[in-house]
Coordinates of C-alpha atoms in Angstrom, one line a residue:
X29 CA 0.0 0.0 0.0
X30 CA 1.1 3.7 -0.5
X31 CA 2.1 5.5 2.5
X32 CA 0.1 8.6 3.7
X33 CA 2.6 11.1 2.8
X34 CA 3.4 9.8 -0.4
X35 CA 1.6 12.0 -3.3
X36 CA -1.8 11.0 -4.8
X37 CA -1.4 10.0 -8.6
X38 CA -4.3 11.0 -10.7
X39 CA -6.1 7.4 -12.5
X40 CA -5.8 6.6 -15.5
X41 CA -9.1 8.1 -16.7
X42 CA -10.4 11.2 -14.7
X43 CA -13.9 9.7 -12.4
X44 CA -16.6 10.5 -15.3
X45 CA -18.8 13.1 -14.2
X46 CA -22.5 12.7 -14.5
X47 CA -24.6 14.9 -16.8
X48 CA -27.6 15.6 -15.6
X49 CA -29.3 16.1 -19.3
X50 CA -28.3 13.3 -20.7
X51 CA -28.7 11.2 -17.6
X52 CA -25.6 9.2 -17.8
X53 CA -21.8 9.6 -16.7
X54 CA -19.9 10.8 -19.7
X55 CA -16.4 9.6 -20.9
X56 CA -13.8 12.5 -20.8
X57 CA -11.8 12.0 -24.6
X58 CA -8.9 9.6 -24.1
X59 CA -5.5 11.8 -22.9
X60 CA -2.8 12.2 -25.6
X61 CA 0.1 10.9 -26.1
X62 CA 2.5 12.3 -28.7
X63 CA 3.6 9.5 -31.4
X64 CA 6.8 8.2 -30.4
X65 CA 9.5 8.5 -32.6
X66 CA 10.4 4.9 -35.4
X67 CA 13.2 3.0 -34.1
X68 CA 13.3 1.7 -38.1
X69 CA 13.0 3.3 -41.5
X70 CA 9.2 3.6 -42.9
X71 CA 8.9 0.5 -45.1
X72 CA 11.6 -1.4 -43.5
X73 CA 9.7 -4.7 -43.4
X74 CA 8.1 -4.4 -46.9
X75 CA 8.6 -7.5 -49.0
X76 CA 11.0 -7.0 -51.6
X77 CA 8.7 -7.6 -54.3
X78 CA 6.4 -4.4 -53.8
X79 CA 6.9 -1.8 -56.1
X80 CA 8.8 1.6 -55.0
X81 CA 6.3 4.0 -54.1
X82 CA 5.7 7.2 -56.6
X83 CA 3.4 9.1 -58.3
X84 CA 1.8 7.5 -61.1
X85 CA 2.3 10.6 -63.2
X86 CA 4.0 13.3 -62.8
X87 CA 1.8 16.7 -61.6
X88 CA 1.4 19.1 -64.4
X89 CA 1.4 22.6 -64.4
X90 CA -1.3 23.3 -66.3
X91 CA -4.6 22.6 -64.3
X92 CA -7.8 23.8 -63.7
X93 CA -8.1 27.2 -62.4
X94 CA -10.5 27.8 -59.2
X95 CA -12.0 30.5 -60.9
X96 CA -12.5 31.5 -64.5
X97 CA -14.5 33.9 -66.2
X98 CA -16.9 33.9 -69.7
X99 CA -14.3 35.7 -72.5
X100 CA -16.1 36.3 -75.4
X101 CA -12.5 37.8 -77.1
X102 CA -11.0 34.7 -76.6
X103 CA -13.3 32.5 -77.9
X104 CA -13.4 34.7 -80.9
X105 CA -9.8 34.2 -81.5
X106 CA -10.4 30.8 -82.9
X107 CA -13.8 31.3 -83.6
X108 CA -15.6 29.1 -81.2
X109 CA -19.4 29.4 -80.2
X110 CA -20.3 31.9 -77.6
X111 CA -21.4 29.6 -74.8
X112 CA -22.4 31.5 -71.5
X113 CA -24.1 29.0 -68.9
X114 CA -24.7 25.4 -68.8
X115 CA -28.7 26.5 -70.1
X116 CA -26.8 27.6 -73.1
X117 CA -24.3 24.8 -73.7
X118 CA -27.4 22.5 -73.4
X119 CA -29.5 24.4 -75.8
X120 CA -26.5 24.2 -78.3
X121 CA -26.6 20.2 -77.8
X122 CA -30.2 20.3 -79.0
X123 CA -31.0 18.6 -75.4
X124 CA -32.6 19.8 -71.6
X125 CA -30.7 21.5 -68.9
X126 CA -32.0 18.2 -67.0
X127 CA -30.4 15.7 -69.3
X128 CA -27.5 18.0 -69.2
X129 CA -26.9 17.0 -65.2
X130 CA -27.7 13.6 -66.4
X131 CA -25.1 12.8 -69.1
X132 CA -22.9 14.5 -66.6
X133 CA -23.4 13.0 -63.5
X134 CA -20.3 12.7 -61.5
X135 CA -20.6 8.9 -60.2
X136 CA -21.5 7.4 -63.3
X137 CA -24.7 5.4 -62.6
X138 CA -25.9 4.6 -64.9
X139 CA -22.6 4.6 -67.4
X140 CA -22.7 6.0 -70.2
X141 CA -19.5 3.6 -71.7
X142 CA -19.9 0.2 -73.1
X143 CA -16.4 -1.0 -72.2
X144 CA -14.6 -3.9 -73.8
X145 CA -10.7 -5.2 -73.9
X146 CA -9.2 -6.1 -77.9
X147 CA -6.0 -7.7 -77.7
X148 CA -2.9 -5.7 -78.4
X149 CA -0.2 -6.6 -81.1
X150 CA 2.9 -6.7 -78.4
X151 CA 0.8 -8.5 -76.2
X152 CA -1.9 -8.2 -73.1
X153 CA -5.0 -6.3 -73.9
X154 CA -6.4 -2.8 -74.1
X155 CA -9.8 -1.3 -72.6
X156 CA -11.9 0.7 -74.9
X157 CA -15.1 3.0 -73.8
X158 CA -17.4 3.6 -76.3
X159 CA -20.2 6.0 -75.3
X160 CA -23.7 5.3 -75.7
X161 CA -25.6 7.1 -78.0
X162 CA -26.6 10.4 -76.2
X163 CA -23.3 10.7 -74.9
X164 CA -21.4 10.4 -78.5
X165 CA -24.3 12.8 -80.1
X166 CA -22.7 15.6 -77.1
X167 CA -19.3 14.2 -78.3
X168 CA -20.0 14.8 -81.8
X169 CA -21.2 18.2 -81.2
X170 CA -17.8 19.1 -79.3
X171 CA -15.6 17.6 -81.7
X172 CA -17.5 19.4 -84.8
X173 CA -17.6 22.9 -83.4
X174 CA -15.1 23.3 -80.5
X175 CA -11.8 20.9 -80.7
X176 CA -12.0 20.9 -84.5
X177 CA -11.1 24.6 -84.9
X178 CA -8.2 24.7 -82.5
X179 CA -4.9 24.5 -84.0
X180 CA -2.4 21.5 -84.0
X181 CA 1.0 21.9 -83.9
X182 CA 3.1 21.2 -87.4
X183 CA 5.0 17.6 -85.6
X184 CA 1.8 16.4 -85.1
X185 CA 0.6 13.6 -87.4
X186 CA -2.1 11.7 -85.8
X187 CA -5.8 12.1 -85.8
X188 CA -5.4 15.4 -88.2
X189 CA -7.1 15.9 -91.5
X190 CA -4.2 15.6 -94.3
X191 CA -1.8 13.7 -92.4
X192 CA -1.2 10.4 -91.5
X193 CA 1.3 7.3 -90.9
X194 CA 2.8 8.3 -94.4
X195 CA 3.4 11.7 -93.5
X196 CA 4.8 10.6 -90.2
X197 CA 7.4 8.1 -91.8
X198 CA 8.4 10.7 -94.6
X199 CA 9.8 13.0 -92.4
X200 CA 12.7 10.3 -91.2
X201 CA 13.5 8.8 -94.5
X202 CA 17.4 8.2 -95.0
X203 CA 18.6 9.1 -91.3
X204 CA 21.1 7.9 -89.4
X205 CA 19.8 7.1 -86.5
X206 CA 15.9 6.5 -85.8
X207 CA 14.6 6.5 -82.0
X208 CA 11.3 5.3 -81.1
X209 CA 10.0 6.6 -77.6
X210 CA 6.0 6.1 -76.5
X211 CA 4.3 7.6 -74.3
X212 CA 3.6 5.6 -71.2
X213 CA -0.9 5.3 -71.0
X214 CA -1.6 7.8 -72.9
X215 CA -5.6 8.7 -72.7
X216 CA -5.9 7.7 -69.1
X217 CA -2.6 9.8 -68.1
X218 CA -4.7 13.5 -69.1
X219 CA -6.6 13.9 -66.3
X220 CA -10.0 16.1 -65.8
X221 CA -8.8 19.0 -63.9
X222 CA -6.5 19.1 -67.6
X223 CA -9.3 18.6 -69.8
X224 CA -11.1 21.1 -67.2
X225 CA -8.4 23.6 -67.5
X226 CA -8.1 23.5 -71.4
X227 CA -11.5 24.5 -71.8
X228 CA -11.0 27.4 -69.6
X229 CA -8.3 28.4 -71.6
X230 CA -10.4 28.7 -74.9
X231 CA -12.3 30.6 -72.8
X232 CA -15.4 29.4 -71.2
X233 CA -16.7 29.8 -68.0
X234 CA -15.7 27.7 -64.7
X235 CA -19.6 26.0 -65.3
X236 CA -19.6 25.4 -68.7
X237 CA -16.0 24.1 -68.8
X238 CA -16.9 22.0 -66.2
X239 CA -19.7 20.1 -68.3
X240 CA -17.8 19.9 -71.2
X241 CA -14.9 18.3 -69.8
X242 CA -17.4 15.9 -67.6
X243 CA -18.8 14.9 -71.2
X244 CA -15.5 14.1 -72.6
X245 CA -14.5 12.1 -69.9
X246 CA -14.9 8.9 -67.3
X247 CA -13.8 6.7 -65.0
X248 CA -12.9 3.3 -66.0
X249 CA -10.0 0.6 -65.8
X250 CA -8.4 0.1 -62.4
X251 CA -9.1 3.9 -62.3
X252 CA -12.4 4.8 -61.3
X253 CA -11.2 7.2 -58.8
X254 CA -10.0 9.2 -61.0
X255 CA -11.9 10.6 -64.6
X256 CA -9.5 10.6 -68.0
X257 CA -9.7 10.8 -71.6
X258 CA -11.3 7.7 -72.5
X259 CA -9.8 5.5 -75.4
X260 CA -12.9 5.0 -77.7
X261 CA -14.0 8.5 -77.7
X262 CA -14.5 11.1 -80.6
X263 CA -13.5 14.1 -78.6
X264 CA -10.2 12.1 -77.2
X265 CA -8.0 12.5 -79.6
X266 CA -8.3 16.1 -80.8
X267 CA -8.1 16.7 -76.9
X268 CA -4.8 14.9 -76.4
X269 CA -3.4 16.6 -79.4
X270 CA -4.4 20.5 -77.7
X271 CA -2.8 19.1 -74.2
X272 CA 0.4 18.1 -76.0
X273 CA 0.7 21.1 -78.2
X274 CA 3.2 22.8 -75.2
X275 CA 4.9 19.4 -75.2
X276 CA 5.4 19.5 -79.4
X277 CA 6.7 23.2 -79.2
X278 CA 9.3 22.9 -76.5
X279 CA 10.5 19.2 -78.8
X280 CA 10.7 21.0 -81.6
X281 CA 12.5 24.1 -80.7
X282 CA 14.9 21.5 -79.1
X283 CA 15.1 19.5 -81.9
X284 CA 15.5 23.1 -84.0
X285 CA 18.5 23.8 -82.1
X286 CA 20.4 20.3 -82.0
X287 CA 19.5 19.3 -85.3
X288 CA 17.4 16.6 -85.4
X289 CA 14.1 15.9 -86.6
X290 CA 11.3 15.6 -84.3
X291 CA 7.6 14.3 -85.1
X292 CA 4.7 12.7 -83.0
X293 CA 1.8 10.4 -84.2
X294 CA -0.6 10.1 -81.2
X295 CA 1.7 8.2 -78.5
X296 CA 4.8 7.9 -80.4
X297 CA 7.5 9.9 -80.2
X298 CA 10.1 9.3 -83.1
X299 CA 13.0 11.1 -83.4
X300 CA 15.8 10.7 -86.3
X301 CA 19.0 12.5 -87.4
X302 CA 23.1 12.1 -88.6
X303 CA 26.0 11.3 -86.9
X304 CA 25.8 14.2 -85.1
X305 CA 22.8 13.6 -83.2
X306 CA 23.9 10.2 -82.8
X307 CA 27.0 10.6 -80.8
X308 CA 25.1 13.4 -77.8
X309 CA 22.4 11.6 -78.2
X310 CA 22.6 10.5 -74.6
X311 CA 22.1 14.2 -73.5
X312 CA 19.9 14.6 -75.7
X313 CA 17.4 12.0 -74.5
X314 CA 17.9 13.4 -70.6
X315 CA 16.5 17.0 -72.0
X316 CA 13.5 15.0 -73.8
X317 CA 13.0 13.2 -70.7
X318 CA 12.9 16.1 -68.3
X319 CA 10.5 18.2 -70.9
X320 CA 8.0 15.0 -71.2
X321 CA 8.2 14.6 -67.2
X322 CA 7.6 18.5 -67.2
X323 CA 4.3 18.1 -69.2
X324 CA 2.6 15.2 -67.2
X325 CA 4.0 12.4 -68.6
X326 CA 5.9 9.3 -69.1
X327 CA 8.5 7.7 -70.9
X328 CA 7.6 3.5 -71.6
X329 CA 11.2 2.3 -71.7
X330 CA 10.0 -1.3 -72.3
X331 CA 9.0 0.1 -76.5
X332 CA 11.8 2.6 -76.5
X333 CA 14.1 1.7 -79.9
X334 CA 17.2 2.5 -80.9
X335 CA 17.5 1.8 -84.9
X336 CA 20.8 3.0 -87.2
X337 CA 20.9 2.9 -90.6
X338 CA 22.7 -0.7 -91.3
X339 CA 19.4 -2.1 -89.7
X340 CA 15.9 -1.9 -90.5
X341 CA 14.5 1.4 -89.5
X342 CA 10.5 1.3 -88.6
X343 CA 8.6 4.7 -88.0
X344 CA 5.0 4.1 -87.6
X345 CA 4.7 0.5 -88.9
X346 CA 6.8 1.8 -92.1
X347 CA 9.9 0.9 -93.2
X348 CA 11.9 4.5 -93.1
X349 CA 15.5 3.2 -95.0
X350 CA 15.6 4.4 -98.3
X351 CA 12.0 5.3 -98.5
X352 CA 9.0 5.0 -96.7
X353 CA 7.1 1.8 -97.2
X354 CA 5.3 -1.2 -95.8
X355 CA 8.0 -4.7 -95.0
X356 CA 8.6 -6.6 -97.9
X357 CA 6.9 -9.7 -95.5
X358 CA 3.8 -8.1 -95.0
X359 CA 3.4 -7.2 -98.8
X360 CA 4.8 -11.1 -99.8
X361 CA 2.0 -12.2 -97.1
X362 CA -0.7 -9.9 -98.8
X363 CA -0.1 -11.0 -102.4
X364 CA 0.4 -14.8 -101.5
X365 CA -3.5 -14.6 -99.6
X366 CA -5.0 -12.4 -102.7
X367 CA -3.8 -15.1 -105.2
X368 CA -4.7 -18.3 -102.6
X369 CA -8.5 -17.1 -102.5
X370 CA -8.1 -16.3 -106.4
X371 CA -7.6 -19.6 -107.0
X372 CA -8.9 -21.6 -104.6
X373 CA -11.6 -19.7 -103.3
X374 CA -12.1 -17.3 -99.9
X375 CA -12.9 -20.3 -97.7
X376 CA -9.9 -22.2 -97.8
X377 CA -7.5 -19.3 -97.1
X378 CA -9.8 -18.4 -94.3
X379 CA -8.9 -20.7 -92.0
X380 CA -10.4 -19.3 -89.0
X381 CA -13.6 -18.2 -89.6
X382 CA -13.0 -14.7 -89.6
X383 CA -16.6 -13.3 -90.3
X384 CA -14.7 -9.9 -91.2
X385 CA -11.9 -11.4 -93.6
X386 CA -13.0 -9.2 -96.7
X387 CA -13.2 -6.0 -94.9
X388 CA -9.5 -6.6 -93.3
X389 CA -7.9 -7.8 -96.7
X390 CA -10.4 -4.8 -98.5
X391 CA -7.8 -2.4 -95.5
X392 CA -5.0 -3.8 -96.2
X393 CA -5.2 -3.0 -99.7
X394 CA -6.5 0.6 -98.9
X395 CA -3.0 0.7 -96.8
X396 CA -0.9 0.0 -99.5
X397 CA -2.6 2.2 -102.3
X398 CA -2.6 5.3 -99.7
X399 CA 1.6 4.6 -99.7
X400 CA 1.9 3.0 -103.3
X401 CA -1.0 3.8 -105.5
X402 CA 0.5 1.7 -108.4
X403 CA 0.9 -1.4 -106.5
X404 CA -2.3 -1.1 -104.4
X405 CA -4.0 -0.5 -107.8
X406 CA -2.8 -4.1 -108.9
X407 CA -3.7 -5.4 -105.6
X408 CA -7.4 -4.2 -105.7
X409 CA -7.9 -6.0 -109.6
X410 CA -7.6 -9.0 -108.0
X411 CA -9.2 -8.3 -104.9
X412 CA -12.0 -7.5 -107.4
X413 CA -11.7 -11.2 -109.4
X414 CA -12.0 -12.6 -106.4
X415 CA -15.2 -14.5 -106.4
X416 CA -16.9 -13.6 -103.0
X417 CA -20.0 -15.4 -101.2
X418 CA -23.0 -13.3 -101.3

């Protein structure tokens, strides 16, 4: 037992006092203690199999802002309609400020995707949205008479009226040395709050650029925390090209000043040059790395390539050697097939079943005419003789 004169130590928990309106002792809140102090680095104990922890992209500068104003001037400057509230916006779309909130409804339910995976060519799968009809109508109207009329940088090839693969490929013919970089999830990596912030910079207000980027967006993947650009969309690609017109600027006044080409066809960065280029290209390639990193996004070094000229040299699916072409073994392949179901008939050289065997060897040949009009001419007389079922 304590002795009488030594001092009284206070319990534990204070005695709980009673409270008369509530008619029951109340609990005081448990006393504090200040967190002690790790005898052992955080993540000490972690299995060595867990990935290092980081951002999954890098934070870009260019968000949405917390507030933004209507600005007629600068919507004029690329002649864009003069959309003042959300009423407005849904009066343009031909639809009710009601199925406005709907289409845009933050959680998604009910979606307004069909998603589906199609198997990629270097393996795994990729996730496609498709939006329902209402939601690609609103889509359609965005692309037509918003993204449409903003401009795209001169690297640019992909998704762009007059340019294509071909155009892409040209630009690298006869180089010394080719590079290949991609950029690491591409649609999912632009987030709203960009999309957001890019239609406040046309010049829309903080509502209406809200609803517009909710329509050209979602949630979907392992993501559905977080809203992108969905792959499957209409407005998705003209939007990615606007977010990566800074990036194509600051690569191409690089590229101006080292001498080296530089183009971009959606996700893929190529990159081609002489001697010269080849033998800095190492600091050349930290510079494009810290200017993609600056922009939001990521270099996949699993696809990056590295092709001189005593080797094949591929830009774009087209061989980029002497001049720009399909490989001699896809065009081998093509011909062999065409004269196969020539002579023996569809069925035999359609081995699988492929319900849609015409329409891929009908794009094929399409391919090849776009590059090599005299050969793909050639090509489509026999596709022609070829005696089709009905």
């Amino acid at each position: 037992m304590r002795g009488p004169t030594s001092p009284a130590i206070p319990p534990y928990y204070p005695v709980p006092e009673f409270d008369w309106r509530l008619k029951q002792p109340q609990r005081p809140p448990a006393p504090f203690f200040p967190p002690q102090a790790r005898k052992e680095p955080k993540g000490v104990d972690e299995p060595d199999y867990l990935p290092v922890r980081r951002r999954r992209f890098p934070r870009r500068t260019r968000n949405a802002r917390t507030t933004a104003v209507y600005n007629p001037e600068q919507l004029s400057r690329y002649n864009l309609p003069l959309i003042e509230t959300a009423d407005d916006l849904a009066a343009r779309l031909g639809t009710s400020p009601g199925a406005l909130t709907w289409l845009t409804w933050p959680e998604d339910a009910p979606s307004h995707y069909v998603s589906r995976e199609i198997p990629k060519r270097s393996g795994g799968s990729r996730l496609i949205c498709a939006p329902k009809p209402r939601t690609r109508a609103a889509q359609d109207w965005i692309m037509r008479h918003i993204l449409r009329r903003l401009p795209v940088h001169d690297c640019a090839h992909g998704f762009v009226r007059g340019r294509s693969i071909l155009t892409n490929a040209q630009a690298h013919v006869g180089k010394h040395i080719v590079v290949n970089l991609d950029l690491e999830d591409f649609f999912p990596s632009i987030s709203f709050a960009t999309v957001d912030g890019l239609f406040e910079w046309m010049g829309y207000s903080k509502d209406v650029a809200w609803h517009l980027a909710m329509l050209c967006t979602c949630r979907y993947g392992g993501r559905r925390y977080r809203r992108s650009l969905p792959q499957g969309a209409p407005t998705s690609p003209a939007i990615a090209n606007a977010i990566c017109w800074k990036l194509d600027r600051r690569l191409s006044a690089l590229a101006a000043k080292s001498g080296f080409t530089y183009t971009r066809y959606a996700d893929d960065l190529t990159l081609s040059g002489d001697g010269a280029f080849a033998s800095g290209l190492a600091g050349t390639l930290v510079l494009i790395g810290k200017i993609i990193a600056e922009e939001g996004f990521r270099i996949n070094g699993a696809k990056t390539r590295f092709m001189r000229r005593g080797e094949r040299q591929e830009v774009t699916g087209l061989v980029v050697n002497d001049q720009a072409g399909l490989p001699r073994k896809e065009l081998r392949n093509l011909r062999a097939t065409l004269h196969n179901c020539l002579r023996r008939g569809p069925h035999a050289e359609n081995r699988e079943h492929d319900p849609l065997f015409r329409e891929r060897l009908s794009g094929k040949i399409a391919l090849v005419r776009m590059i090599n009009p005299a050969l793909g001419q050639k090509l489509l007389q026999t596709f022609d003789a070829i005696d089709w079922p009905h």
